[in-house]
Every structure is written in structure tokens, then in C-alpha cells.
Amino acid sequence: MTTNLLDFDLEGLTAYCEQLGEKRFRATQLFRWIHQRGASDFDQMTDLAKSLREKLKSRAHITALPVVTEHVSADGTVKWLFDVGDGNAVESVFIPEDDRGTLCVSSQAGCAVGCRFCSTGHQGFSRNLDTGEILAQLWYAEHSLRKRFGTEDRIISNVVMMGMGEPLQNYSALVPALRVMLDDHGYGLSRRRVTVSTSGVVPMMDRLSQDCAVALAVSLHAPNDPLRDNLVPLNRKYPIAELLDACERYLEFAPRDFITFEYCMLDGVNDQPEHARQLIELVRARGDGKSWCKFNLIPFNPFPASGLLRSSAARVTEFATMLSNAGIVTTVRKTRGDDIDAACGQLAGDVKDRTRAAERMAKQRTIPLKQVS
Ligand code: SAH
Ligand code: SF4
């Protein structure tokens, strides 16, 4: 089996080139061809010696994931379903905004955390993606969008690890992928514009702060342990106090001076004034009176098996106002790509089911651009 060069960060590719008896700077050239130019054919890489290209052709390849479906929403959001084999698929979503382009990337097929309000969690865990499979989502999205828009300019300015899976439970594949995102010879994204979202894997938050301190979002969803134990089962292992301690430690290394807390608004479950009051107390007890976190309230995207409902808009506003009045910066997430089921927690991936679902959606409401299987 030959090696997929998408699996390497620059250090790994350099070691690989050295094994082939090549100079280190060749790795940088190759890396730039792959990630900056989107090349997958060694013959395109005209500034590499023919002998090196031949060597690479016989031992390596640059292969993204097969695209099962690609859908474009009326608001410009694009969702891809990628086949990762054995009946599994993962999704990535591109969200264009006036001043940025954000790609939401998956880290696992399924997820072992099993949050009650998350359809990925309800599927269970299939497997970790490897570094190449995480990066393939960005590589494909960036370069296919450039082609579509007829530009050589960078399209994706922000990456959020908020697709399927718990990124900090796939740490060893995640970190090299993040390094490629940040590398000036790769995607050159700033640490502030790459966000890892976690349900709270405390020891790995500490490791991330040392290995690759990108922006951090923490999925809190509840202001007390009994409720969080129920919604996010990982809380039984790392309860709220330990999680918030880890957030404070992370802040010393973080590229921004705040942590973002995500809070999914569930009707009658975690959206009462009492819950807002408890959150305010949690926040005030830390940070020495300084503002150290923000809240992002996410209206729940319902799916039948959850047995949960979305909080009313009035309740979300009331909750947001309570937090804001207490001096906590609070935003309510806009839902984007609703017509293509591209919203948080709707990313689910049995390839057979999803292919059928995607085909159904395509017929009903979306513009299928192409379907490659
Ligand atoms: N596993 C990581 C990242 C992926 S989930 C994490 O949990 O943080 C990305 C975000 O979507 C998380 O905040 C998650 O709690 C939220 N989410 C999951 N299911 C949702 C749903 N049905 N409606 C709204 N948000 C949801
Ligand atoms: Fe996993 Fe995140 Fe979904 Fe929880 S919300 S089940 S951690 S993907």
C-alpha cells in the first residue's frame, strides 16, 4: 500500500522525504503543492525533479475522500457527505459570511460520548478518522470551492472542529491536522481562527494547550452536575468544577482571552431562569471579576429519537438577556443551511441511510451539484 501524503504535517512529510533520500526543502515544496495549490498529481509539480516525481508516484498518493453527495443551500451553505468506508460517512459544512468562510469539520465517524441531544451521539461510535481523513475535508472543500468560484484566493478563513465526533477523543490524529491548518506553508490559518469544540475531555484540554493552543469552545449545556450528567454523559467522569478549572488553565495559553461555552437550548430542560442564574454564579466564581468567557446559545435542532424539543425564541431571548445583563457576552447562533440539514447535531452518517436521505432532500428542496459515489 502506498502512503497518502495528506496524512502528514510538515514535520512528518520532511521525515518521509528524508527517508527517500531527499533534502528537507523538497518536503516544503511538496507540502505547498498539496495544500496551497490543491495538487493531487505529481506530474503537476514541475519544480520537483523528474526523478523525485517518479519516486513519489511509485510510493505515495494524495487522495481525498470519495464524495457521496454535495448540497448547496439557498443561503450559500454547502454540505458534503464523504464516504469513509464500511458503510460510514462523515459530513463537512461550509458556511460563507460577509467577512469570513468557515468550514465545520468532522473528527470521528459517530461519537462515543453519546449526548442526549445530538444525533451523532445517538448513532454510537464507529471509528476515529485519521489525520489524512480530517485534512481531506479541508483540502477538498478549499480547492473545490476555489474552482467553483473561479479564484485562486483563499476561501476558507476559519475552521471549527464541530462536525461529527469528539475531537479530543481522537487526539493523536487531530493535532497534526491542526498543525497543517496553521502552517504558513499549509493553510496559514491563525490560531484564533481554528476552534476545537469539546464536550470536556479535561486531560486532553491540558495537552492541547501545550501542543497546539488553538481557540477552544466547550459544550457546557447545563449549569449543574445532575443535569449535565444526564445530557453529556462525559460529565460523570469530568464534572463541571474540573471542567471549568481546565478552562482557566487553558486560558493561559489560548490565542484569545476567553473560552466560548456552547449551550444548546432544550425546551423545559436547561432553559429556565433558574438555569441562567446558576450559570451566572458559575462564571462569577472565577476569573477574578474579569470577563473570561462568552456564551453561544444554540437553538436545539430537533430529531425524533431525542424526545427533546427546541426552546421557544422568546425563552432563548430571555435567557440571553439574563446572561447579558450579568455582564456575560452572549450570542444566539443563527441557523444556517436549514434546508439541507446542515445545522449542528444534524450531522449523522450511516452512508446508506444518509445517501437515501440526501437523495430525498435533493429532490425536495436542494440543488444537488453533483453526486459521485
Ligand atoms: N463533540 C464536540 C464537537 C462536535 S458537536 C462537542 O460536543 O463539542 C458541535 C456542537 O453542536 C456542540 O456544542 C454540540 O453540543 C452541538 N450540538 C449537538 N447536537 C445538537 C443539536 N441537535 N442541536 C444543537 N446543537 C447541537
Ligand atoms: Fe459527541 Fe459532541 Fe455529539 Fe456529544 S455533542 S455526542 S460529544 S459529537
mmCIF file of C-alpha atoms and ligand atoms in Angstrom:
data_model
loop_
_atom_site.group_PDB
_atom_site.id
_atom_site.type_symbol
_atom_site.label_atom_id
_atom_site.label_comp_id
_atom_site.label_asym_id
_atom_site.label_seq_id
_atom_site.Cartn_x
_atom_site.Cartn_y
_atom_site.Cartn_z
ATOM 1 C CA MET A 1 0.000 0.000 0.000
ATOM 2 C CA THR A 2 1.337 3.408 -0.860
ATOM 3 C CA THR A 3 1.364 6.359 1.539
ATOM 4 C CA ASN A 4 -1.275 9.079 1.477
ATOM 5 C CA LEU A 5 0.618 12.350 1.784
ATOM 6 C CA LEU A 6 -2.453 14.022 3.311
ATOM 7 C CA ASP A 7 -1.586 12.095 6.466
ATOM 8 C CA PHE A 8 1.495 14.210 7.225
ATOM 9 C CA ASP A 9 2.102 17.555 8.843
ATOM 10 C CA LEU A 10 5.203 19.345 7.520
ATOM 11 C CA GLU A 11 7.475 17.664 10.045
ATOM 12 C CA GLY A 12 6.122 14.254 9.093
ATOM 13 C CA LEU A 13 6.470 14.972 5.388
ATOM 14 C CA THR A 14 10.036 16.155 5.944
ATOM 15 C CA ALA A 15 10.898 12.907 7.704
ATOM 16 C CA TYR A 16 9.248 10.999 4.874
ATOM 17 C CA CYS A 17 11.261 12.874 2.228
ATOM 18 C CA GLU A 18 14.457 12.294 4.178
ATOM 19 C CA GLN A 19 13.699 8.575 4.139
ATOM 20 C CA LEU A 20 13.531 8.829 0.374
ATOM 21 C CA GLY A 21 16.966 10.460 0.434
ATOM 22 C CA GLU A 22 15.612 13.914 -0.415
ATOM 23 C CA LYS A 23 16.583 17.277 1.033
ATOM 24 C CA ARG A 24 14.309 18.835 3.627
ATOM 25 C CA PHE A 25 13.255 21.782 1.486
ATOM 26 C CA ARG A 26 11.748 19.369 -1.033
ATOM 27 C CA ALA A 27 9.169 18.498 1.610
ATOM 28 C CA THR A 28 8.188 22.160 1.886
ATOM 29 C CA GLN A 29 7.753 22.400 -1.875
ATOM 30 C CA LEU A 30 5.680 19.250 -1.934
ATOM 31 C CA PHE A 31 3.591 20.385 1.034
ATOM 32 C CA ARG A 32 2.812 23.686 -0.670
ATOM 33 C CA TRP A 33 1.778 21.917 -3.849
ATOM 34 C CA ILE A 34 -0.587 19.728 -1.897
ATOM 35 C CA HIS A 35 -2.209 22.178 0.482
ATOM 36 C CA GLN A 36 -1.798 25.581 -1.142
ATOM 37 C CA ARG A 37 -2.318 24.561 -4.740
ATOM 38 C CA GLY A 38 -4.551 21.526 -4.244
ATOM 39 C CA ALA A 39 -2.388 19.304 -6.436
ATOM 40 C CA SER A 40 -3.019 15.579 -6.387
ATOM 41 C CA ASP A 41 -0.975 14.641 -9.441
ATOM 42 C CA PHE A 42 2.805 14.548 -9.019
ATOM 43 C CA ASP A 43 3.296 15.457 -12.684
ATOM 44 C CA GLN A 44 1.828 18.904 -11.952
ATOM 45 C CA MET A 45 4.704 19.614 -9.573
ATOM 46 C CA THR A 46 7.008 20.922 -12.226
ATOM 47 C CA ASP A 47 9.611 22.387 -9.887
ATOM 48 C CA LEU A 48 10.332 18.949 -8.420
ATOM 49 C CA ALA A 49 12.952 16.861 -10.215
ATOM 50 C CA LYS A 50 11.523 14.236 -12.512
ATOM 51 C CA SER A 51 13.337 11.530 -10.573
ATOM 52 C CA LEU A 52 11.610 12.609 -7.339
ATOM 53 C CA ARG A 53 8.230 12.729 -9.048
ATOM 54 C CA GLU A 54 8.749 9.180 -10.335
ATOM 55 C CA LYS A 55 9.814 8.020 -6.878
ATOM 56 C CA LEU A 56 6.709 9.589 -5.344
ATOM 57 C CA LYS A 57 4.440 8.123 -7.988
ATOM 58 C CA SER A 58 5.524 4.631 -7.120
ATOM 59 C CA ARG A 59 5.260 5.026 -3.338
ATOM 60 C CA ALA A 60 2.780 7.736 -2.476
ATOM 61 C CA HIS A 61 -0.524 9.312 -3.409
ATOM 62 C CA ILE A 62 -2.627 12.332 -2.498
ATOM 63 C CA THR A 63 -6.164 11.116 -2.122
ATOM 64 C CA ALA A 64 -9.173 12.862 -0.641
ATOM 65 C CA LEU A 65 -12.321 11.066 0.467
ATOM 66 C CA PRO A 66 -14.944 9.985 -2.048
ATOM 67 C CA VAL A 67 -17.816 12.474 -2.129
ATOM 68 C CA VAL A 68 -21.194 10.822 -1.710
ATOM 69 C CA THR A 69 -23.262 13.973 -2.032
ATOM 70 C CA GLU A 70 -22.783 17.699 -2.187
ATOM 71 C CA HIS A 71 -25.619 20.105 -1.491
ATOM 72 C CA VAL A 72 -25.840 23.847 -1.689
ATOM 73 C CA SER A 73 -28.344 25.687 0.454
ATOM 74 C CA ALA A 74 -30.227 28.760 -0.685
ATOM 75 C CA ASP A 75 -28.075 30.807 1.731
ATOM 76 C CA GLY A 76 -24.817 29.567 0.172
ATOM 77 C CA THR A 77 -24.033 26.943 2.817
ATOM 78 C CA VAL A 78 -22.503 23.833 1.243
ATOM 79 C CA LYS A 79 -22.617 20.393 2.804
ATOM 80 C CA TRP A 80 -20.569 17.422 1.703
ATOM 81 C CA LEU A 81 -21.080 13.842 2.741
ATOM 82 C CA PHE A 82 -17.809 11.907 2.485
ATOM 83 C CA ASP A 83 -17.541 8.126 2.362
ATOM 84 C CA VAL A 84 -15.067 6.757 4.919
ATOM 85 C CA GLY A 85 -15.689 3.092 4.131
ATOM 86 C CA ASP A 86 -17.544 0.208 5.799
ATOM 87 C CA GLY A 87 -20.880 1.966 5.430
ATOM 88 C CA ASN A 88 -19.712 5.042 7.343
ATOM 89 C CA ALA A 89 -19.801 8.616 6.193
ATOM 90 C CA VAL A 90 -18.854 11.955 7.701
ATOM 91 C CA GLU A 91 -20.009 15.442 6.892
ATOM 92 C CA SER A 92 -18.415 18.833 6.462
ATOM 93 C CA VAL A 93 -20.233 22.115 6.107
ATOM 94 C CA PHE A 94 -19.016 25.354 4.541
ATOM 95 C CA ILE A 95 -20.687 28.498 5.893
ATOM 96 C CA PRO A 96 -19.993 31.693 3.942
ATOM 97 C CA GLU A 97 -20.360 35.017 5.719
ATOM 98 C CA ASP A 98 -19.526 38.569 4.664
ATOM 99 C CA ASP A 99 -16.138 38.673 6.331
ATOM 100 C CA ARG A 100 -15.172 35.009 6.533
ATOM 101 C CA GLY A 101 -15.681 31.491 5.270
ATOM 102 C CA THR A 102 -15.994 28.822 7.932
ATOM 103 C CA LEU A 103 -15.605 25.089 7.449
ATOM 104 C CA CYS A 104 -17.108 22.783 10.040
ATOM 105 C CA VAL A 105 -15.014 19.594 10.093
ATOM 106 C CA SER A 106 -15.675 16.089 11.474
ATOM 107 C CA SER A 107 -13.148 14.210 13.589
ATOM 108 C CA GLN A 108 -14.791 10.795 14.012
ATOM 109 C CA ALA A 109 -17.365 8.566 12.330
ATOM 110 C CA GLY A 110 -20.009 8.626 15.057
ATOM 111 C CA CYS A 111 -19.158 9.602 18.625
ATOM 112 C CA ALA A 112 -18.725 7.672 21.859
ATOM 113 C CA VAL A 113 -19.823 10.477 24.199
ATOM 114 C CA GLY A 114 -23.497 9.930 23.488
ATOM 115 C CA CYS A 115 -25.018 13.314 24.322
ATOM 116 C CA ARG A 116 -28.783 13.085 24.502
ATOM 117 C CA PHE A 117 -29.493 15.985 22.181
ATOM 118 C CA CYS A 118 -27.014 15.008 19.440
ATOM 119 C CA SER A 119 -27.869 12.780 16.515
ATOM 120 C CA THR A 120 -24.210 11.826 16.020
ATOM 121 C CA GLY A 121 -24.172 10.714 19.660
ATOM 122 C CA HIS A 122 -27.280 8.620 19.110
ATOM 123 C CA GLN A 123 -25.546 6.724 16.298
ATOM 124 C CA GLY A 124 -22.794 5.463 18.552
ATOM 125 C CA PHE A 125 -19.119 5.316 17.705
ATOM 126 C CA SER A 126 -17.754 3.739 14.539
ATOM 127 C CA ARG A 127 -14.142 4.842 14.374
ATOM 128 C CA ASN A 128 -11.615 7.623 14.575
ATOM 129 C CA LEU A 129 -10.717 9.454 11.393
ATOM 130 C CA ASP A 130 -7.017 9.553 10.637
ATOM 131 C CA THR A 131 -5.140 12.809 10.035
ATOM 132 C CA GLY A 132 -5.499 12.468 6.272
ATOM 133 C CA GLU A 133 -9.258 11.984 6.560
ATOM 134 C CA ILE A 134 -9.628 15.079 8.743
ATOM 135 C CA LEU A 135 -7.493 17.131 6.365
ATOM 136 C CA ALA A 136 -9.138 15.688 3.268
ATOM 137 C CA GLN A 137 -12.298 17.558 4.250
ATOM 138 C CA LEU A 138 -10.484 20.901 4.278
ATOM 139 C CA TRP A 139 -8.350 20.106 1.231
ATOM 140 C CA TYR A 140 -11.369 19.125 -0.825
ATOM 141 C CA ALA A 141 -13.613 21.950 0.373
ATOM 142 C CA GLU A 142 -10.994 24.673 -0.150
ATOM 143 C CA HIS A 143 -9.886 23.578 -3.588
ATOM 144 C CA SER A 144 -13.268 22.604 -4.967
ATOM 145 C CA LEU A 145 -14.733 25.931 -3.813
ATOM 146 C CA ARG A 146 -11.855 27.823 -5.445
ATOM 147 C CA LYS A 147 -12.606 26.036 -8.704
ATOM 148 C CA ARG A 148 -16.302 26.738 -8.384
ATOM 149 C CA PHE A 149 -15.760 30.421 -7.686
ATOM 150 C CA GLY A 150 -13.009 30.649 -10.312
ATOM 151 C CA THR A 151 -10.462 32.099 -7.904
ATOM 152 C CA GLU A 152 -7.031 31.282 -6.570
ATOM 153 C CA ASP A 153 -7.690 33.290 -3.422
ATOM 154 C CA ARG A 154 -8.199 31.578 -0.118
ATOM 155 C CA ILE A 155 -11.851 30.816 0.585
ATOM 156 C CA ILE A 156 -11.831 29.148 3.979
ATOM 157 C CA SER A 157 -10.594 31.516 6.680
ATOM 158 C CA ASN A 158 -11.898 29.655 9.750
ATOM 159 C CA VAL A 159 -12.132 26.011 10.750
ATOM 160 C CA VAL A 160 -14.331 24.747 13.554
ATOM 161 C CA MET A 161 -13.988 21.150 14.744
ATOM 162 C CA MET A 162 -17.738 20.996 15.300
ATOM 163 C CA GLY A 163 -18.809 18.328 12.847
ATOM 164 C CA MET A 164 -19.257 14.721 13.841
ATOM 165 C CA GLY A 165 -17.239 13.315 16.706
ATOM 166 C CA GLU A 166 -15.373 14.431 19.799
ATOM 167 C CA PRO A 167 -12.045 15.819 18.547
ATOM 168 C CA LEU A 168 -10.278 15.400 21.893
ATOM 169 C CA GLN A 169 -11.069 11.683 21.849
ATOM 170 C CA ASN A 170 -9.075 11.460 18.619
ATOM 171 C CA TYR A 171 -6.142 13.485 19.825
ATOM 172 C CA SER A 172 -3.244 11.859 18.003
ATOM 173 C CA ALA A 173 -4.860 12.366 14.600
ATOM 174 C CA LEU A 174 -6.223 15.797 15.465
ATOM 175 C CA VAL A 175 -3.004 17.561 16.406
ATOM 176 C CA PRO A 176 -1.070 17.005 13.141
ATOM 177 C CA ALA A 177 -4.203 18.049 11.232
ATOM 178 C CA LEU A 178 -4.391 21.279 13.254
ATOM 179 C CA ARG A 179 -0.693 21.905 12.557
ATOM 180 C CA VAL A 180 -1.296 21.704 8.810
ATOM 181 C CA MET A 181 -4.184 24.163 9.154
ATOM 182 C CA LEU A 182 -1.904 26.622 10.961
ATOM 183 C CA ASP A 183 1.270 26.069 8.947
ATOM 184 C CA ASP A 184 2.240 29.011 6.737
ATOM 185 C CA HIS A 185 3.169 26.505 4.059
ATOM 186 C CA GLY A 186 -0.207 24.798 4.527
ATOM 187 C CA TYR A 187 -3.448 26.734 5.037
ATOM 188 C CA GLY A 188 -1.857 29.519 7.074
ATOM 189 C CA LEU A 189 -4.863 29.975 9.374
ATOM 190 C CA SER A 190 -4.323 31.887 12.586
ATOM 191 C CA ARG A 191 -4.742 30.083 15.912
ATOM 192 C CA ARG A 192 -7.654 32.371 16.654
ATOM 193 C CA ARG A 193 -9.476 31.136 13.591
ATOM 194 C CA VAL A 194 -9.191 27.434 14.270
ATOM 195 C CA THR A 195 -11.534 26.265 17.010
ATOM 196 C CA VAL A 196 -11.653 22.907 18.723
ATOM 197 C CA SER A 197 -15.028 22.195 20.281
ATOM 198 C CA THR A 198 -15.111 19.682 23.100
ATOM 199 C CA SER A 199 -17.660 18.140 25.406
ATOM 200 C CA GLY A 200 -14.963 18.409 28.102
ATOM 201 C CA VAL A 201 -12.171 15.831 27.887
ATOM 202 C CA VAL A 202 -10.211 17.524 30.664
ATOM 203 C CA PRO A 203 -6.753 15.872 30.356
ATOM 204 C CA MET A 204 -6.714 16.443 26.624
ATOM 205 C CA MET A 205 -7.615 20.111 27.046
ATOM 206 C CA ASP A 206 -4.415 20.446 29.052
ATOM 207 C CA ARG A 207 -2.419 18.629 26.418
ATOM 208 C CA LEU A 208 -3.876 20.752 23.648
ATOM 209 C CA SER A 209 -2.866 23.920 25.492
ATOM 210 C CA GLN A 210 0.752 22.688 25.279
ATOM 211 C CA ASP A 211 0.785 21.033 21.862
ATOM 212 C CA CYS A 212 -1.334 23.329 19.738
ATOM 213 C CA ALA A 213 -3.258 26.029 21.582
ATOM 214 C CA VAL A 214 -5.992 26.945 19.151
ATOM 215 C CA ALA A 215 -9.265 28.630 20.151
ATOM 216 C CA LEU A 216 -11.407 26.499 22.426
ATOM 217 C CA ALA A 217 -15.160 26.039 22.614
ATOM 218 C CA VAL A 218 -16.605 23.966 25.418
ATOM 219 C CA SER A 219 -20.018 22.354 25.139
ATOM 220 C CA LEU A 220 -21.470 23.103 28.550
ATOM 221 C CA HIS A 221 -25.234 22.720 28.068
ATOM 222 C CA ALA A 222 -26.072 22.603 31.772
ATOM 223 C CA PRO A 223 -25.270 24.677 34.872
ATOM 224 C CA ASN A 224 -25.187 21.837 37.421
ATOM 225 C CA ASP A 225 -23.785 18.317 37.589
ATOM 226 C CA PRO A 226 -27.013 16.280 37.880
ATOM 227 C CA LEU A 227 -28.400 17.870 34.720
ATOM 228 C CA ARG A 228 -25.097 17.766 32.832
ATOM 229 C CA ASP A 229 -24.556 14.114 33.844
ATOM 230 C CA ASN A 230 -27.798 13.402 32.082
ATOM 231 C CA LEU A 231 -27.234 15.468 28.923
ATOM 232 C CA VAL A 232 -23.479 14.973 28.432
ATOM 233 C CA PRO A 233 -22.544 11.600 29.984
ATOM 234 C CA LEU A 234 -18.826 12.511 29.978
ATOM 235 C CA ASN A 235 -19.668 14.857 32.863
ATOM 236 C CA ARG A 236 -19.728 11.845 35.191
ATOM 237 C CA LYS A 237 -16.009 11.490 34.533
ATOM 238 C CA TYR A 238 -15.105 15.190 34.377
ATOM 239 C CA PRO A 239 -17.666 17.183 36.368
ATOM 240 C CA ILE A 240 -18.296 20.893 35.901
ATOM 241 C CA ALA A 241 -15.839 22.164 38.533
ATOM 242 C CA GLU A 242 -12.982 20.163 36.987
ATOM 243 C CA LEU A 243 -14.013 21.263 33.519
ATOM 244 C CA LEU A 244 -14.016 24.938 34.492
ATOM 245 C CA ASP A 245 -10.626 24.528 36.209
ATOM 246 C CA ALA A 246 -9.303 23.144 32.926
ATOM 247 C CA CYS A 247 -10.811 26.115 31.067
ATOM 248 C CA GLU A 248 -8.981 28.521 33.367
ATOM 249 C CA ARG A 249 -5.718 26.654 32.803
ATOM 250 C CA TYR A 250 -6.287 26.686 29.045
ATOM 251 C CA LEU A 251 -6.793 30.438 29.046
ATOM 252 C CA GLU A 252 -3.153 30.996 29.963
ATOM 253 C CA PHE A 253 -2.152 29.570 26.596
ATOM 254 C CA ALA A 254 -5.193 30.330 24.451
ATOM 255 C CA PRO A 255 -4.962 32.647 21.449
ATOM 256 C CA ARG A 256 -7.992 34.561 22.697
ATOM 257 C CA ASP A 257 -8.651 35.804 26.208
ATOM 258 C CA PHE A 258 -11.919 33.949 26.520
ATOM 259 C CA ILE A 259 -13.407 30.486 26.233
ATOM 260 C CA THR A 260 -16.647 30.060 24.339
ATOM 261 C CA PHE A 261 -19.317 27.993 26.051
ATOM 262 C CA GLU A 262 -21.838 26.376 23.793
ATOM 263 C CA TYR A 263 -25.235 25.879 25.280
ATOM 264 C CA CYS A 264 -27.917 24.009 23.387
ATOM 265 C CA MET A 265 -31.349 25.355 24.360
ATOM 266 C CA LEU A 266 -33.707 22.488 25.234
ATOM 267 C CA ASP A 267 -37.306 23.287 25.999
ATOM 268 C CA GLY A 268 -38.097 22.899 29.688
ATOM 269 C CA VAL A 269 -34.797 21.074 30.337
ATOM 270 C CA ASN A 270 -31.981 23.627 30.677
ATOM 271 C CA ASP A 271 -33.605 26.875 29.579
ATOM 272 C CA GLN A 272 -35.297 28.135 32.761
ATOM 273 C CA PRO A 273 -34.398 31.403 34.567
ATOM 274 C CA GLU A 274 -33.015 29.285 37.404
ATOM 275 C CA HIS A 275 -30.515 27.727 34.985
ATOM 276 C CA ALA A 276 -29.375 31.147 33.792
ATOM 277 C CA ARG A 277 -28.909 32.220 37.429
ATOM 278 C CA GLN A 278 -26.798 29.133 38.134
ATOM 279 C CA LEU A 279 -24.651 29.804 35.068
ATOM 280 C CA ILE A 280 -24.071 33.379 36.177
ATOM 281 C CA GLU A 281 -22.890 32.105 39.562
ATOM 282 C CA LEU A 282 -20.526 29.617 37.951
ATOM 283 C CA VAL A 283 -18.988 32.323 35.796
ATOM 284 C CA ARG A 284 -18.734 34.890 38.597
ATOM 285 C CA ALA A 285 -16.959 32.474 40.890
ATOM 286 C CA ARG A 286 -13.971 32.533 38.546
ATOM 287 C CA GLY A 287 -11.853 34.909 36.536
ATOM 288 C CA ASP A 288 -11.201 37.474 39.330
ATOM 289 C CA GLY A 289 -14.015 39.716 38.190
ATOM 290 C CA LYS A 290 -12.652 39.801 34.636
ATOM 291 C CA SER A 291 -14.678 38.664 31.674
ATOM 292 C CA TRP A 292 -13.229 35.260 30.772
ATOM 293 C CA CYS A 293 -15.917 33.504 28.737
ATOM 294 C CA LYS A 294 -18.655 34.006 26.206
ATOM 295 C CA PHE A 295 -21.839 32.078 25.728
ATOM 296 C CA ASN A 296 -23.146 30.896 22.420
ATOM 297 C CA LEU A 297 -26.746 29.743 22.758
ATOM 298 C CA ILE A 298 -27.635 27.185 20.104
ATOM 299 C CA PRO A 299 -31.316 26.639 19.391
ATOM 300 C CA PHE A 300 -31.697 22.844 19.557
ATOM 301 C CA ASN A 301 -32.045 21.134 16.189
ATOM 302 C CA PRO A 302 -34.627 18.501 16.984
ATOM 303 C CA PHE A 303 -34.618 14.916 15.754
ATOM 304 C CA PRO A 304 -37.317 12.430 16.727
ATOM 305 C CA ALA A 305 -35.225 9.877 18.652
ATOM 306 C CA SER A 306 -34.083 12.555 21.122
ATOM 307 C CA GLY A 307 -37.530 13.099 22.632
ATOM 308 C CA LEU A 308 -36.451 16.733 23.183
ATOM 309 C CA LEU A 309 -37.814 19.999 21.865
ATOM 310 C CA ARG A 310 -36.324 23.342 20.879
ATOM 311 C CA SER A 311 -36.810 26.220 23.327
ATOM 312 C CA SER A 312 -39.103 28.960 22.070
ATOM 313 C CA ALA A 313 -37.476 32.039 20.574
ATOM 314 C CA ALA A 314 -38.871 34.106 23.457
ATOM 315 C CA ARG A 315 -37.266 31.791 26.014
ATOM 316 C CA VAL A 316 -33.919 31.929 24.218
ATOM 317 C CA THR A 317 -34.080 35.732 24.161
ATOM 318 C CA GLU A 318 -35.000 35.879 27.843
ATOM 319 C CA PHE A 319 -32.120 33.549 28.737
ATOM 320 C CA ALA A 320 -29.658 35.526 26.602
ATOM 321 C CA THR A 321 -30.818 38.772 28.210
ATOM 322 C CA MET A 322 -30.297 37.419 31.711
ATOM 323 C CA LEU A 323 -26.710 36.426 30.892
ATOM 324 C CA SER A 324 -26.004 39.696 29.076
ATOM 325 C CA ASN A 325 -27.392 41.762 31.938
ATOM 326 C CA ALA A 326 -24.976 39.949 34.224
ATOM 327 C CA GLY A 327 -22.128 41.159 32.013
ATOM 328 C CA ILE A 328 -21.582 37.905 30.108
ATOM 329 C CA VAL A 329 -21.164 38.330 26.356
ATOM 330 C CA THR A 330 -23.858 36.133 24.853
ATOM 331 C CA THR A 331 -24.762 35.375 21.264
ATOM 332 C CA VAL A 332 -27.508 33.246 19.810
ATOM 333 C CA ARG A 333 -26.346 31.083 16.945
ATOM 334 C CA LYS A 334 -28.048 31.758 13.671
ATOM 335 C CA THR A 335 -29.150 28.588 11.999
ATOM 336 C CA ARG A 336 -27.684 28.267 8.546
ATOM 337 C CA GLY A 337 -28.273 25.735 5.833
ATOM 338 C CA ASP A 338 -31.509 24.600 7.448
ATOM 339 C CA ASP A 339 -32.842 23.484 4.084
ATOM 340 C CA ILE A 340 -30.027 20.962 3.717
ATOM 341 C CA ASP A 341 -29.940 19.701 7.319
ATOM 342 C CA ALA A 342 -26.514 21.245 7.763
ATOM 343 C CA ALA A 343 -27.052 22.522 11.274
ATOM 344 C CA CYS A 344 -25.273 21.381 14.419
ATOM 345 C CA GLY A 345 -26.164 17.968 15.650
ATOM 346 C CA GLN A 346 -27.916 17.039 12.452
ATOM 347 C CA LEU A 347 -24.774 15.611 11.021
ATOM 348 C CA ALA A 348 -25.317 11.895 11.033
ATOM 349 C CA GLY A 349 -23.631 9.354 8.993
ATOM 350 C CA ASP A 350 -24.742 5.875 8.114
ATOM 351 C CA VAL A 351 -23.806 6.155 4.481
ATOM 352 C CA LYS A 352 -26.696 4.108 3.189
ATOM 353 C CA ASP A 353 -29.343 5.901 5.194
ATOM 354 C CA ARG A 354 -27.782 9.262 4.601
ATOM 355 C CA THR A 355 -27.416 8.689 0.890
ATOM 356 C CA ARG A 356 -31.097 7.923 0.710
ATOM 357 C CA ALA A 357 -31.936 10.874 2.928
ATOM 358 C CA ALA A 358 -29.726 13.141 0.887
ATOM 359 C CA GLU A 359 -31.299 11.985 -2.344
ATOM 360 C CA ARG A 360 -34.724 12.597 -0.889
ATOM 361 C CA MET A 361 -33.708 16.075 0.215
ATOM 362 C CA ALA A 362 -32.157 16.775 -3.138
ATOM 363 C CA LYS A 363 -35.432 16.016 -4.841
ATOM 364 C CA GLN A 364 -37.448 18.038 -2.421
ATOM 365 C CA ARG A 365 -35.578 21.130 -1.529
ATOM 366 C CA THR A 366 -31.979 21.449 -2.579
ATOM 367 C CA ILE A 367 -29.836 21.879 -5.597
ATOM 368 C CA PRO A 368 -27.643 18.817 -5.990
ATOM 369 C CA LEU A 369 -24.464 19.918 -7.685
ATOM 370 C CA LYS A 370 -23.062 16.524 -8.307
ATOM 371 C CA GLN A 371 -23.318 13.072 -6.915
ATOM 372 C CA VAL A 372 -20.266 10.929 -7.080
ATOM 373 C CA SER A 373 -20.313 7.592 -5.373
HETATM 374 N N1 SAH B 1 -18.037 16.779 20.100
HETATM 375 C C1 SAH B 1 -17.772 18.150 20.120
HETATM 376 C C2 SAH B 1 -17.870 18.828 18.771
HETATM 377 C C3 SAH B 1 -18.978 18.405 17.845
HETATM 378 S S1 SAH B 1 -20.607 18.884 18.288
HETATM 379 C C4 SAH B 1 -18.658 18.852 21.138
HETATM 380 O O1 SAH B 1 -19.591 18.241 21.614
HETATM 381 O O2 SAH B 1 -18.367 19.999 21.452
HETATM 382 C C5 SAH B 1 -20.642 20.629 17.948
HETATM 383 C C6 SAH B 1 -21.676 21.395 18.755
HETATM 384 O O3 SAH B 1 -23.012 21.066 18.345
HETATM 385 C C7 SAH B 1 -21.612 21.064 20.229
HETATM 386 O O4 SAH B 1 -21.701 22.216 21.027
HETATM 387 C C8 SAH B 1 -22.830 20.213 20.404
HETATM 388 O O5 SAH B 1 -23.226 20.181 21.715
HETATM 389 C C9 SAH B 1 -23.816 20.874 19.489
HETATM 390 N N2 SAH B 1 -24.972 20.031 19.157
HETATM 391 C C10 SAH B 1 -25.010 18.701 19.056
HETATM 392 N N3 SAH B 1 -26.249 18.287 18.750
HETATM 393 C C11 SAH B 1 -27.011 19.386 18.630
HETATM 394 C C12 SAH B 1 -28.378 19.612 18.281
HETATM 395 N N4 SAH B 1 -29.193 18.596 17.995
HETATM 396 N N5 SAH B 1 -28.819 20.868 18.259
HETATM 397 C C13 SAH B 1 -27.977 21.908 18.510
HETATM 398 N N6 SAH B 1 -26.688 21.759 18.822
HETATM 399 C C14 SAH B 1 -26.204 20.509 18.889
HETATM 400 FE FE1 SF4 B 2 -20.256 13.647 20.574
HETATM 401 FE FE2 SF4 B 2 -20.263 16.329 20.559
HETATM 402 FE FE3 SF4 B 2 -22.431 14.926 19.768
HETATM 403 FE FE4 SF4 B 2 -21.755 14.971 22.338
HETATM 404 S S1 SF4 B 2 -22.403 16.727 21.088
HETATM 405 S S2 SF4 B 2 -22.348 13.142 21.166
HETATM 406 S S3 SF4 B 2 -19.541 14.973 22.197
HETATM 407 S S4 SF4 B 2 -20.447 14.956 18.774
#
